[in-house]
Amino acid sequence: MLYLIGLGLADEKDITVKGLEIVRKAERVYLEAYTSILLVGKDRLEAFYGRNVIVADREAVESFSDDILAGADTADVAFLVVGDPFGATTHTDLVLRARTLNIPTKTIPNASILSAIGATGLQLYNFGQTVSMVFFTDTWKPSSFYDRIAENHRIGLHTLVLLDIKVKEQSLENLARGRRVFEPPQYMTVAQCATQMLETEDSRKEGVYGPDSLAVGVARIGAPDQTLVAGTLSQLCMADLGPPLHSLVLLGRRTHDLEREFIAGFAADLQVFDKVWARDYKGFEQ
């Protein structure tokens, strides 16, 4: 049996009891280590689980999945995923590959950013499409996320923006030369995301959002040092929310008064927050 086990968002103790029981009896235990990260290292997991954990990077999962699946038709293999197992399409591919090999699979769910973002006080059914923000380069600044935000904006819904991480990535030069030299890990911050969002608006000029649009920056959600900051995008461009992982929510104009009251509790500047709310959000038709 191949078990896909969600680990939750913060540390080694976020795994469910059911998931932990499977990990402790499985023949092999893999940790998917590129779509997201826990806030603790592999050694903490191994100490708590009492098991050796094999780190599976992008290449291992996407190109050598048969190695992970080897023997899973007769023994239990645990594949650990930060958050919930189906938060990334890669894991759907792994299950489909297991099916072609007649390997049974079972999923043990857990909290993901898609549910834990409710800690902001924003109601989950007021969210529209989730988008991803990648690191811009001098020659590559994709804006497909902007179109999805525009669709959410038209009906007044919030947008959760998932921020890029780069783990075990190669530079173009090393890739071209065939050198297996990897760049240091990079984790996008709320400030970087807000800056790129405004850069895209300045380029597209469709008025989907602007410097005074309200948003909530989130860091290390579910951890003891979880940090939330609400403010305008221009304020979040200067916000320091500390270590990764970060996410951002752009508020929709249908934001309810109860939501406003909740997020006002962690406003960067309550006077500015209230002024923008009264001018741009209050009284929007529900």
C-alpha atoms as one frame of an Amber mdcrd trajectory, in Angstrom:
protein
   0.000   0.000   0.000   1.156   3.514  -0.825   0.081   5.928   1.900   0.050
   9.661   1.169   0.185  11.299   4.587  -0.390  14.978   5.274   1.936  16.513
   7.861   0.145  19.780   8.549   1.955  23.087   8.414   4.314  23.676  11.307
   6.305  20.929  13.024   6.708  17.216  13.686   3.717  17.103  16.040   1.186
  18.265  13.437   0.892  14.780  11.953  -2.380  13.002  12.809  -2.438   9.999
  15.134  -3.511   7.799  12.223  -0.674   9.120  10.074   1.884   8.550  12.826
   0.759   4.957  13.314   1.266   4.263   9.604   4.692   5.945   9.536   5.908
   3.819  12.439   4.992   0.543  10.738   5.804   1.368   7.103   8.734  -0.336
   5.389   9.996   2.957   3.906   9.178   6.584   4.678   9.679   9.382   2.132
   9.402  13.121   2.735   8.429  15.226  -0.282  10.631  18.277   0.037   9.995
  20.749  -2.760   6.348  21.867  -3.012   6.510  23.154   0.567   8.559  22.826
   3.754   7.896  22.217   7.412   9.326  24.696   9.894  11.564  22.003  11.422
  14.297  19.831   9.946  14.309  16.144   8.996  16.145  15.258  12.209  13.203
  16.451  14.302  10.846  14.295  12.265  13.046  11.235  12.609  13.391  11.685
  16.356   9.627  12.024  16.849   8.618   9.284  14.398  11.343   6.883  15.462
  12.044   6.179  11.787  14.587   6.988   9.106  13.110   9.475   6.627  14.222
   9.586   2.982  14.066  13.061   1.448  12.439  13.013  -2.001  13.223  16.081
  -4.121  11.475  17.128  -7.334  13.643  14.901  -9.516  13.009  11.844  -7.338
   9.225  12.312  -7.341   8.695  13.403 -10.931  11.362  11.372 -12.741  12.020
   8.367 -10.511   8.621   7.686  -8.975   8.998   3.953  -9.690  11.792   3.846
  -7.098   9.389   5.247  -4.503   6.682   2.794  -5.531   8.986  -0.232  -5.639
   7.574  -3.016  -3.471   4.500  -1.018  -2.451   2.300  -3.796  -3.877   3.403
  -6.113  -1.061   4.611  -3.722   1.683   3.602  -0.348   3.111   5.342   2.773
   1.822   4.639   6.152   3.449   4.937   9.325   1.375   4.847  12.401   3.613
   3.567  15.715   2.271   3.641  19.080   4.043   0.081  20.323   4.446  -2.478
  18.088   2.743  -1.405  15.390   0.247  -3.431  16.772  -2.648  -2.343  20.381
  -2.345  -0.077  19.863  -5.393  -0.771  18.132  -8.702   2.491  16.188  -8.427
   0.903  13.942  -5.841  -2.074  13.204  -8.053   0.416  12.045 -10.681   2.030
   9.723  -8.135  -1.307   8.111  -7.302  -2.127   7.674 -10.992   1.260   6.015
 -11.529   0.552   3.672  -8.603  -2.768   2.727 -10.190  -1.084   1.717 -13.431
   1.133  -0.612 -11.374  -1.884  -2.017  -9.482  -0.596  -0.609  -6.209  -3.364
   0.277  -3.746  -3.252   3.779  -2.264  -4.729   5.516   0.740  -4.680   9.182
   1.744  -4.416  10.551   5.285  -5.478  14.224   5.100  -4.282  17.110   7.240
  -4.519  20.889   7.477  -3.252  22.901   4.516  -2.841  26.602   3.856  -6.169
  26.433   1.984  -7.991  25.714   5.251  -5.604  27.237   7.797  -5.891  30.654
   6.131  -9.141  30.901   8.100  -6.903  31.976  11.006  -6.993  35.428   9.418
 -10.680  35.660  10.335 -11.655  35.760   6.671 -14.509  33.384   5.875 -13.448
  30.538   3.638 -16.562  30.668   1.483 -15.694  34.275   0.590 -12.531  33.168
  -1.222 -12.299  32.876  -4.979  -9.598  31.223  -7.052  -6.211  30.664  -5.420
  -3.205  31.944  -7.369   0.560  31.488  -7.206   3.222  34.187  -7.344   6.632
  33.227  -8.738   9.886  35.110  -8.422  10.179  37.635 -11.248  13.397  37.913
 -13.240  14.637  40.650 -15.541  13.278  38.774 -18.547  10.355  36.782 -17.108
   7.449  38.436 -15.315   4.377  36.243 -15.856   1.041  37.883 -15.109  -1.484
  35.067 -15.511  -2.216  35.392 -11.777  -3.551  38.889 -12.479  -6.360  37.546
 -14.667  -7.531  35.167 -11.945  -7.452  37.975  -9.362  -9.475  40.120 -11.775
 -12.163  37.436 -11.953 -12.308  37.259  -8.151 -12.355  41.053  -7.946 -15.382
  41.360 -10.212 -17.527  39.374  -7.765 -15.923  40.784  -4.619 -14.103  37.665
  -3.407 -10.813  37.333  -1.528  -7.753  35.927  -3.300  -5.230  33.693  -1.562
  -1.787  34.171  -3.109   0.682  31.319  -2.576   4.280  32.496  -2.654   7.138
  30.904  -4.544   9.798  28.732  -2.971  12.938  27.551  -4.718  14.583  24.463
  -3.267  17.426  22.577  -4.962  17.243  24.722  -8.104  20.036  25.118 -10.641
  21.147  28.327 -12.332  20.744  28.508 -16.112  24.523  28.361 -16.509  24.930
  25.237 -14.364  21.940  23.633 -16.050  23.374  24.325 -19.513  26.776  22.962
 -18.519  25.287  19.875 -16.905  26.753  20.720 -13.498  24.774  19.448 -10.517
  25.381  22.613  -8.519  22.335  24.002  -6.746  21.428  27.517  -5.710  20.695
  28.382  -2.061  17.010  27.986  -1.115  14.803  31.039  -1.676  11.470  31.768
  -0.046   9.345  34.665  -1.253   8.239  37.165   1.373   4.980  39.064   1.671
   6.893  42.257   0.868   8.279  40.783  -2.352   4.847  39.508  -3.364   3.132
  42.853  -2.735   5.859  44.649  -4.694   5.483  42.323  -7.692   1.697  42.645
  -7.565   1.919  46.427  -7.791   4.519  46.168 -10.561   2.088  44.003 -12.532
  -0.811  46.402 -11.962   1.389  49.259 -13.117   2.080  47.284 -16.289  -1.445
  46.008 -16.959  -3.257  49.174 -15.801  -6.673  47.504 -15.500  -7.433  48.783
 -12.011  -7.895  45.367 -10.429  -6.037  46.534  -7.323  -3.671  49.311  -6.335
  -1.376  50.630  -3.597  -4.372  51.272  -1.307  -5.969  47.838  -1.753  -6.275
  46.023   1.568  -4.518  42.726   2.104  -3.375  40.400   4.877   0.164  39.075
   5.083   0.601  35.718   6.792   3.781  34.030   8.028   4.367  30.587   9.578
   0.668  29.914   9.975  -0.045  27.288  12.611   3.300  27.777  14.354   3.763
  29.327  17.834   5.231  32.448  16.206   2.520  32.765  13.568   2.391  36.360
  12.328  -0.490  38.235  10.690  -0.378  41.806   9.377  -3.248  43.629   7.671
  -2.706  46.768   5.645  -2.586  48.267   2.193  -0.404  46.670  -0.470   1.945
  49.648  -0.251   2.306  49.064   3.502   2.911  45.344   2.990   5.689  46.185
   0.523   7.650  47.351   3.565   6.436  44.735   6.069   8.899  42.310   7.669
   7.062  39.187   8.769  10.203  37.227   9.598  11.241  33.750   8.434   9.258
  31.654   5.892   6.777  30.457   4.878   4.654  33.454   3.825   1.287  33.867
   2.086  -0.873  36.864   1.186  -4.610  37.436   0.931  -5.975  40.273  -1.190
  -9.304  41.333   0.294 -12.412  41.252  -1.844 -14.891  44.109  -1.645 -17.546
  41.775  -0.218 -15.584  41.612   3.035 -18.086  41.306   5.873 -18.075  43.613
   8.902 -17.173  40.652  11.132 -14.175  39.923   8.927 -13.159  43.585   9.058
 -13.408  43.619  12.848 -11.213  40.525  13.107  -8.413  41.645  10.774  -8.410
  45.168  12.208  -6.913  43.559  15.317  -3.598  43.093  13.499  -3.652  46.160
  11.248  -0.260  47.728  10.575  -1.861  51.144  11.049  -5.451  51.073  12.279
  -6.129  54.680  11.264  -5.069  54.016   7.669  -6.938  50.702   7.645 -10.198
  52.289   8.805  -9.869  55.166   6.328  -9.370  52.835   3.345 -12.136  50.517
   4.536 -14.658  53.375   4.834 -13.749  54.734   1.411 -13.388  51.587  -0.706
 -15.044  48.631   1.036 -17.819  49.658   3.425 -21.305  49.273   2.007 -20.320
  47.144  -0.991 -23.406  45.192  -2.075 -23.322  41.698  -0.572
